[in-house]
Tab-separated table of C-alpha atoms in Angstrom:
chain	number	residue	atom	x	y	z
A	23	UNK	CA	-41.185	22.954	126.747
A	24	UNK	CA	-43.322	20.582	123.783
A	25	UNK	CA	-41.051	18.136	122.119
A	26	UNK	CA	-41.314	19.674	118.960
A	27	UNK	CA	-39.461	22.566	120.491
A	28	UNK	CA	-36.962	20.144	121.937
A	29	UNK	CA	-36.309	18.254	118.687
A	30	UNK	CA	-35.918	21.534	116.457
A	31	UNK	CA	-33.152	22.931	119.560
A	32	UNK	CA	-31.262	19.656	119.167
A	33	UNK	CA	-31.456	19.874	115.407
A	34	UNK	CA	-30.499	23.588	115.414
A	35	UNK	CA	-27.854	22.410	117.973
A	36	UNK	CA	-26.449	19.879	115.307
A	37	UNK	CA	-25.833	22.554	112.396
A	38	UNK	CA	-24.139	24.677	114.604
A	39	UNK	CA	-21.785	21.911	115.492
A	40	UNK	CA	-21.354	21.052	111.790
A	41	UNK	CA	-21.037	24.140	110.520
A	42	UNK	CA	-18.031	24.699	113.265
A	43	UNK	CA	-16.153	21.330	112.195
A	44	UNK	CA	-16.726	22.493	108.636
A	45	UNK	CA	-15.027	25.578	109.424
A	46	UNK	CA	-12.310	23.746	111.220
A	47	UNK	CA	-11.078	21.921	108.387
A	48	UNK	CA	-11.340	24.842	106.251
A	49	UNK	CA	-8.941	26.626	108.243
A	50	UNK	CA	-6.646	24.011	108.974
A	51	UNK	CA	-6.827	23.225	105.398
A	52	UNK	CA	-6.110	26.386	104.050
A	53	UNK	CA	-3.543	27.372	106.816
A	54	UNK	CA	-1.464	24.492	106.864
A	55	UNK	CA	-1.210	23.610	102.736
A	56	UNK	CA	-2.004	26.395	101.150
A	57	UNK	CA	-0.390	30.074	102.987
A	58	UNK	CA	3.275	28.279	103.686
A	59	UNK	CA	3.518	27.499	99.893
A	60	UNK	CA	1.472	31.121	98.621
A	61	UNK	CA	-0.788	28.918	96.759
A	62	UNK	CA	-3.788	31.284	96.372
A	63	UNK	CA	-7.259	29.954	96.250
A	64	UNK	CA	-10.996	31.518	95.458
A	65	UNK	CA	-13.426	33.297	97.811
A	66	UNK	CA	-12.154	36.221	100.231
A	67	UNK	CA	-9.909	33.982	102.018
A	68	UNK	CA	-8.287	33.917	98.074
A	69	UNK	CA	-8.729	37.730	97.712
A	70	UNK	CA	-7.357	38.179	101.408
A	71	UNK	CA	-4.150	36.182	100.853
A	72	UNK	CA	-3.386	37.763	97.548
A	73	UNK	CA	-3.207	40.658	99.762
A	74	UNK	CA	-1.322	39.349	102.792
A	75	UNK	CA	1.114	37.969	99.926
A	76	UNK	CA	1.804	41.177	98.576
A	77	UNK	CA	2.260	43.501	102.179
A	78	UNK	CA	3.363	40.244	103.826
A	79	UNK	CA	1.315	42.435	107.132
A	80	UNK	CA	-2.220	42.488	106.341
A	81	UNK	CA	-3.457	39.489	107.694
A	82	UNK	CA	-6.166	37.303	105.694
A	83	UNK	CA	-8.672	37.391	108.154
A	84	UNK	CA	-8.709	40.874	108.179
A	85	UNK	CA	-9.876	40.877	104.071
A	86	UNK	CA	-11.853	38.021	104.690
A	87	UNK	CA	-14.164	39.529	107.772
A	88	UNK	CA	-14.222	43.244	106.188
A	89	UNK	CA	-15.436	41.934	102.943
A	90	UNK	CA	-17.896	39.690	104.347
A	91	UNK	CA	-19.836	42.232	106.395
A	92	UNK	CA	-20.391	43.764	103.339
A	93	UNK	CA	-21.827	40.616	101.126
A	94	UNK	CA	-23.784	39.611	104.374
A	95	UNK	CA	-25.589	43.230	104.401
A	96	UNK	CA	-26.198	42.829	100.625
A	97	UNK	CA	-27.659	38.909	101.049
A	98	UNK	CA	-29.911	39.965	104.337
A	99	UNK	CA	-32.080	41.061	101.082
A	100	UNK	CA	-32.090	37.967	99.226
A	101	UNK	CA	-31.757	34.677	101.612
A	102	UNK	CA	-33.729	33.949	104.314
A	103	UNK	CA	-32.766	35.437	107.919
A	104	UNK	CA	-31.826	31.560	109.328
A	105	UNK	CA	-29.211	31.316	106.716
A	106	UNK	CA	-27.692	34.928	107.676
A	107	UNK	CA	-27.619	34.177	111.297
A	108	UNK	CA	-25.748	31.365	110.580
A	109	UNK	CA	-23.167	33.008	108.039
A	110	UNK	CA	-22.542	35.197	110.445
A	111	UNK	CA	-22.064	32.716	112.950
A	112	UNK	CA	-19.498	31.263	110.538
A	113	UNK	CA	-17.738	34.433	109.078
A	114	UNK	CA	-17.370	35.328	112.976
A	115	UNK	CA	-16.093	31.676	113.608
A	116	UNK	CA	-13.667	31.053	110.868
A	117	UNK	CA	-11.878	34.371	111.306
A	118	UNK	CA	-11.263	33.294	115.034
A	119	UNK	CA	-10.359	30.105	113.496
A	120	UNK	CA	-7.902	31.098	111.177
A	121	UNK	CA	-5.668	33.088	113.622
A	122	UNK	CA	-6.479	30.513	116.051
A	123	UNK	CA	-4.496	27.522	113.639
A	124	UNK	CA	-1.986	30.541	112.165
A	125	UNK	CA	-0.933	31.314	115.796
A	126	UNK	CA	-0.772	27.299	116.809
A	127	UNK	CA	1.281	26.586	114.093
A	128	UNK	CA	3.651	29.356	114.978
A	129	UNK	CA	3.684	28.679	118.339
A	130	UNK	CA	4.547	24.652	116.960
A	131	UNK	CA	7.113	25.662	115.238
A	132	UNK	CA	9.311	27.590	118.066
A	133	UNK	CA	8.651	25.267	120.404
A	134	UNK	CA	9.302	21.891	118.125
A	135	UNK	CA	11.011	23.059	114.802
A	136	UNK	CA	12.002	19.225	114.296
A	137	UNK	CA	8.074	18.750	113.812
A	138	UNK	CA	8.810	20.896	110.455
A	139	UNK	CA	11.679	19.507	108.420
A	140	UNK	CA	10.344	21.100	104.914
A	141	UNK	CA	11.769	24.413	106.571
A	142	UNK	CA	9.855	27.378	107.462
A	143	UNK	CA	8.452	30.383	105.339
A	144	UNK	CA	9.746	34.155	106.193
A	145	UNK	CA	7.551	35.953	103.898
A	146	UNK	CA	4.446	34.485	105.704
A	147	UNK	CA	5.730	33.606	109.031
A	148	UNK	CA	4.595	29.922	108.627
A	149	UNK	CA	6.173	26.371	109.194
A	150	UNK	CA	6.140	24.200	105.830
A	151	UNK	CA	3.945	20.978	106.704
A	152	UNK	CA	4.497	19.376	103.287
A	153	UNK	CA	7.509	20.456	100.837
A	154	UNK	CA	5.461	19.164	97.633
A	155	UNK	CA	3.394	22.100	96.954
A	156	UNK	CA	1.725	20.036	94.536
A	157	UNK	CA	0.577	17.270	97.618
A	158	UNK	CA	-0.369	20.406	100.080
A	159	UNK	CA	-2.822	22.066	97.281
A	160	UNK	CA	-4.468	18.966	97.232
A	161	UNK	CA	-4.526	18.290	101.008
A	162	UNK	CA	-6.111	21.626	101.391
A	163	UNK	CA	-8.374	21.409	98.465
A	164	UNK	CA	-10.122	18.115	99.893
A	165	UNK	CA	-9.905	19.830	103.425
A	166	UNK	CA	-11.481	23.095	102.351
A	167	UNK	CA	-14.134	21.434	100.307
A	168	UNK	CA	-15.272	18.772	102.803
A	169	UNK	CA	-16.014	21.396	105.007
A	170	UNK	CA	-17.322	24.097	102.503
A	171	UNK	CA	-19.842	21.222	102.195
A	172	UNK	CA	-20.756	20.335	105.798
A	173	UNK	CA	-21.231	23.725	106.384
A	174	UNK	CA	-24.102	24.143	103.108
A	175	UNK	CA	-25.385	21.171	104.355
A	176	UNK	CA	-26.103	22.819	107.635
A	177	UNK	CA	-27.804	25.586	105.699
A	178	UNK	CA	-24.784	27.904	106.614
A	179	UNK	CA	-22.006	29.280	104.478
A	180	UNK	CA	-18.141	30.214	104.736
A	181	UNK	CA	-18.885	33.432	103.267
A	182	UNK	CA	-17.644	35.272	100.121
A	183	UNK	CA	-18.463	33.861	97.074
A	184	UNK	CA	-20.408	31.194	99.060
A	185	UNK	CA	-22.626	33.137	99.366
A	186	UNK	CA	-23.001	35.016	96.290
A	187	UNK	CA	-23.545	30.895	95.166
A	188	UNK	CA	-25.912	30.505	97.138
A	189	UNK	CA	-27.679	33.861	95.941
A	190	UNK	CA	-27.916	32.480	92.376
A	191	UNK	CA	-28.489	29.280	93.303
A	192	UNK	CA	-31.693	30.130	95.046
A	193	UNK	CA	-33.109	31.045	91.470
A	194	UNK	CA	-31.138	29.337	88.634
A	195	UNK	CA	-30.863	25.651	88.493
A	196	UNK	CA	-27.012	25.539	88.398
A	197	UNK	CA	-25.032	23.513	91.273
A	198	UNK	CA	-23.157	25.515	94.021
A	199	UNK	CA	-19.394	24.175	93.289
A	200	UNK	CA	-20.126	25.493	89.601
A	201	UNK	CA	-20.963	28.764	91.128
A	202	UNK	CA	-18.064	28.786	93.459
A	203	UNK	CA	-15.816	27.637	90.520
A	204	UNK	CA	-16.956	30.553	88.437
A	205	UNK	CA	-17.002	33.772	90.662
A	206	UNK	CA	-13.202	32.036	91.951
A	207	UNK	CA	-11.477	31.080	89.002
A	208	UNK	CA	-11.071	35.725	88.450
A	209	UNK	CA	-9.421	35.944	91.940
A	210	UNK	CA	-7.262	33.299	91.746
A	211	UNK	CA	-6.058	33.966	88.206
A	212	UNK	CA	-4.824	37.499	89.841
A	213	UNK	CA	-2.348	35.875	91.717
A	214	UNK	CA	-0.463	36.651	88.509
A	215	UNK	CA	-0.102	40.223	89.679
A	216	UNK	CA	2.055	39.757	92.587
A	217	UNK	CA	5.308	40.614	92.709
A	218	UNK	CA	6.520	36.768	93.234
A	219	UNK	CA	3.526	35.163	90.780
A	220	UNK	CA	4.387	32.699	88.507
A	221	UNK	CA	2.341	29.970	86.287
A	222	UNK	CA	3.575	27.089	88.014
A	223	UNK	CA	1.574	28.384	91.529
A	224	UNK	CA	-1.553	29.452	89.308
A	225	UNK	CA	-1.808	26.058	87.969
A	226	UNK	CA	-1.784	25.215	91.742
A	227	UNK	CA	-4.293	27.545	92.188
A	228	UNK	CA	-6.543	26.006	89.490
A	229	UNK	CA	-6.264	22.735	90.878
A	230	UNK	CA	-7.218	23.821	94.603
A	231	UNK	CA	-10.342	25.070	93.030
A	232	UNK	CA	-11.175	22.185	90.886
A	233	UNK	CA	-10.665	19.786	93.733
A	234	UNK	CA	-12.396	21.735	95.916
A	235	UNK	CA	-15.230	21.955	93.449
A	236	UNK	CA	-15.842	18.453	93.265
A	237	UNK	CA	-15.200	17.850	96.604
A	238	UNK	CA	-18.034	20.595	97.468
A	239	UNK	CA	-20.538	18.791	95.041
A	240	UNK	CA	-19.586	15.392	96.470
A	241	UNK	CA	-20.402	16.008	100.202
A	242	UNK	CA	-23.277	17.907	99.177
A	243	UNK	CA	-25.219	15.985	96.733
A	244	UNK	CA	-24.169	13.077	99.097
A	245	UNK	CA	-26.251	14.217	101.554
A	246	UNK	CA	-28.920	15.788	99.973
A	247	UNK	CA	-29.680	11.661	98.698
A	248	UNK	CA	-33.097	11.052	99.397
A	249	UNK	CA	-34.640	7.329	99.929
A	250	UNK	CA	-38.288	5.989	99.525
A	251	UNK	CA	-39.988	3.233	102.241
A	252	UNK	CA	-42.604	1.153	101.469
A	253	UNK	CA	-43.760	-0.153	104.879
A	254	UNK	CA	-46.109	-3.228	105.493
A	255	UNK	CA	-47.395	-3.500	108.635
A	256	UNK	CA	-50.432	-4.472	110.565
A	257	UNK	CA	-49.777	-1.693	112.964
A	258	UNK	CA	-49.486	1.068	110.238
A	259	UNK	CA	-51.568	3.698	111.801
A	260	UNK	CA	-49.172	3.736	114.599
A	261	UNK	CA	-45.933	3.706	112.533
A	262	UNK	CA	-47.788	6.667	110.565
A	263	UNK	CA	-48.194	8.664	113.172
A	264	UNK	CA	-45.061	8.067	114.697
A	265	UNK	CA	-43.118	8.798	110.971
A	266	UNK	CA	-45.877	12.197	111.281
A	267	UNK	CA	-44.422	13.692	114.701
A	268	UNK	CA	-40.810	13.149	113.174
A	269	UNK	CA	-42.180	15.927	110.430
A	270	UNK	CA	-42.177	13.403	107.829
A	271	UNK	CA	-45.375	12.661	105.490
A	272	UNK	CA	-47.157	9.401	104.865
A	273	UNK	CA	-48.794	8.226	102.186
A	274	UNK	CA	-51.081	5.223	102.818
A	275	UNK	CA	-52.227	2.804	99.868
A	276	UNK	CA	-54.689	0.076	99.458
A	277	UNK	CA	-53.065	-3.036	98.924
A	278	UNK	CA	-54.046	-7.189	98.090
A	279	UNK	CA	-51.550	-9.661	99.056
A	280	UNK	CA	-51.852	-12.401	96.377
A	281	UNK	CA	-50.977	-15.464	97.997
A	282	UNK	CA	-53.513	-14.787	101.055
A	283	UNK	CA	-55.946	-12.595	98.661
A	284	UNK	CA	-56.099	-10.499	101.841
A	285	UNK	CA	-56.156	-6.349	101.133
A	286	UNK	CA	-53.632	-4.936	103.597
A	287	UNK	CA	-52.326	-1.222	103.748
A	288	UNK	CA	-48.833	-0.026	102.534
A	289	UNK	CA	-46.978	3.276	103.785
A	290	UNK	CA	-45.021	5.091	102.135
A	291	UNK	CA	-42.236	7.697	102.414
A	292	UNK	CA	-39.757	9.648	101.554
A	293	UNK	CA	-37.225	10.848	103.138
A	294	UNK	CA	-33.505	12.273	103.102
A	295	UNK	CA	-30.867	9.384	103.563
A	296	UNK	CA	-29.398	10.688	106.629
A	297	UNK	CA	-32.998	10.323	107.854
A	298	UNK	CA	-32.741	6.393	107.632
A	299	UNK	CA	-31.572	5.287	110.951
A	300	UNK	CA	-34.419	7.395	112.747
A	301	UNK	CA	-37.363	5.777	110.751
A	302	UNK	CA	-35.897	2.565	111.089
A	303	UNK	CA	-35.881	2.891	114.639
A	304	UNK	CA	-39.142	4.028	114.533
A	305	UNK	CA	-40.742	0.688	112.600
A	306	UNK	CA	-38.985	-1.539	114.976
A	307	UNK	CA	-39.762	-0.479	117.902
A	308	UNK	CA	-43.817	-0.489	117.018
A	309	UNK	CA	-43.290	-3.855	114.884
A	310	UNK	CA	-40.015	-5.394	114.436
A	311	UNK	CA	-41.928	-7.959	112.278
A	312	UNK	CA	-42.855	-5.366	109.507
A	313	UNK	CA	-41.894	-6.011	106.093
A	314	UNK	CA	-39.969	-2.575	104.961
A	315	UNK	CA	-38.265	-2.192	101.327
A	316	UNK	CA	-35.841	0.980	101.100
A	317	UNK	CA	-34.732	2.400	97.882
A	318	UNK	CA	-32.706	5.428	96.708
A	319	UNK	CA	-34.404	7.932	94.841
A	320	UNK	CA	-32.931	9.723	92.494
A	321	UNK	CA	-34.487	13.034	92.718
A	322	UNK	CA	-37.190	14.030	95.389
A	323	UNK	CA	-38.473	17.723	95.327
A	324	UNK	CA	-41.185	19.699	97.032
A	325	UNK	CA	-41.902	20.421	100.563
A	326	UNK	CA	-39.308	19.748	102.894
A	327	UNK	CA	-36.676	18.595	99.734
A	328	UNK	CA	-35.593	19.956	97.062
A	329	UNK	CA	-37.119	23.064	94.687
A	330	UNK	CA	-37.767	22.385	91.130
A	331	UNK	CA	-35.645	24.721	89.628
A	332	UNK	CA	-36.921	24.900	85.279
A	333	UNK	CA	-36.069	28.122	83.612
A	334	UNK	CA	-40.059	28.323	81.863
A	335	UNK	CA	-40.208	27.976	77.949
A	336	UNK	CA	-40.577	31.547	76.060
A	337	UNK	CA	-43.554	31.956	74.908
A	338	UNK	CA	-43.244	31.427	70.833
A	339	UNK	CA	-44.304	33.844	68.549
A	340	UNK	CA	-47.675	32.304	66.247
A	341	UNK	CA	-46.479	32.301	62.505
A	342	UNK	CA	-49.141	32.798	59.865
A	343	UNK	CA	-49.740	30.183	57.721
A	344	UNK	CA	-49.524	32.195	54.381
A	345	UNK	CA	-50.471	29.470	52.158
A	346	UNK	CA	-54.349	29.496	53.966
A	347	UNK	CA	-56.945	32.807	53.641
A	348	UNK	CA	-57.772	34.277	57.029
A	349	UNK	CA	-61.669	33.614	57.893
């Protein structure tokens, strides 16, 4: 087995983990704050407990799995195969993970109710971790959204309107929470229609999705932050080629030190932030003497980052100049 193969089986290794602890939080998030208090929130797991609320039966992974087979089948079209296999991975996952945490809390509960003071729902057969509503929407907005966003960062998705985002937002330059916030604000707003709706829990609603929005964009854009390395070195042909089997370009420049009017060569590169540590390690342990200057970049895109995403200027229609005879 070549390295290569080695290195891109760990890294395929790592988004599977992340996309799992994403997924954990999402459930716990969502179980634990939001179902005990019928707060509803966007996305199927927001269409599925609308639904749960009103039969008080039909559990939410049941929506949430039967409507996702059907979005996957329509995005197997549109997104690359990778990013299916790995939505299914997670639509598979979190529905095993929300019965999982719905059936541990339950199970909590009869064995410990004095872990549960705020009381216990009936309607939804759930313990009541927090008795503000208010503080549990916004416990499970920041849980739900940290994970929505390790899981995008691992090129996966939680499904529903995730990935209808991430449909759009493969050709229009607009940011995935807005796209999330869009396509949810409709489902939660129907919360309205059940029997026990009222304004005060749709404000609720509103506020999971707004948190959860910039909570989304926040992990995100966080680690989508690229940097840029200028490396001087004498040993830069070996630092190059080490940077080069880490799938990372080089760029090498010409270079005149002023005070020793000596020409030297400078590297450099960009790279994603989280990418730091490894190229780091990499310029120490060929020269631990090398002068290296890191930066944050603000924007990086082509290969390997970033698309530019520019809607193209229409074409304008030439006006006559009336005033001048044609020739």
């Amino acid at each position: 087995m070549s390295p290569h193969f080695k290195f891109n089986l760990w890294l395929e290794a790592k988004d599977y983990l992340l996309i799992t602890l994403g997924l954990l939080s999402y459930a716990v998030g969502f179980t634990l704050f939001l179902l005990p208090h019928e707060i509803t929130t966007g996305g199927t797991t927001g269409l599925g407990s609308i639904i749960f609320y009103a039969t008080g039966w039909w559990k939410v992974q049941y929506t949430f799995f039967l409507a996702n087979t059907l979005l996957l089948i329509m995005a197997l079209r549109t997104l690359s195969l990778r990013f299916c296999v790995k939505t299914i991975f997670a639509v598979l996952m979190l529905t095993l993970l929300l019965s999982g945490v719905e059936w541990g809390m339950q199970y909590l509960y009869a064995t410990n109710p004095a872990l549960f003071p705020a009381g216990f729902n009936a309607h939804v057969k759930l313990p009541i971790v927090i008795g503000n509503a208010f503080m549990s929407c916004i416990f499970a907005a920041c849980m739900m959204g940290m994970g929505m966003g390790l899981v995008f960062l691992s090129n996966g998705s939680t499904g529903g309107t995730d990935v209808i985002a991430a449909m759009v937002n493969k050709h229009r330059n607009v940011s995935l929470g807005t796209m999330v916030l869009i396509s949810d604000i409709v489902i939660v707003s129907t919360s309205l229609l059940l029997p026990n709706g009222n304004l005060q829990n749709l404000l609720y609603g509103y506020t999971t999705l707004i948190v959860i929005t910039g909570m989304l964009d926040f992990v995100v854009n966080k680690g989508r932050q690229s940097v840029q390395f200028l490396i001087f070195s004498e040993r830069y042909d070996d630092i190059a080629s080490a940077i080069n089997e880490f799938h990372r370009g080089v760029t090498v420049l010409d270079g005149t030190g002023w005070y020793t009017k000596q020409e030297r060569k400078v590297l450099v590169v960009l790279a994603k932030k989280s990418e730091s540590n490894i190229i780091f390690r990499i310029i120490q342990s060929i020269d631990p003497n090398a002068f290296v200057s890191q930066t944050l970049a603000s924007g990086v895109f082509g290969y390997g980052f970033d698309k530019i995403k520019v809607k193209p200027k229409p074409a304008q229609p030439r006006q006559r100049d009336w005033g001048k005879p044609r020739n």
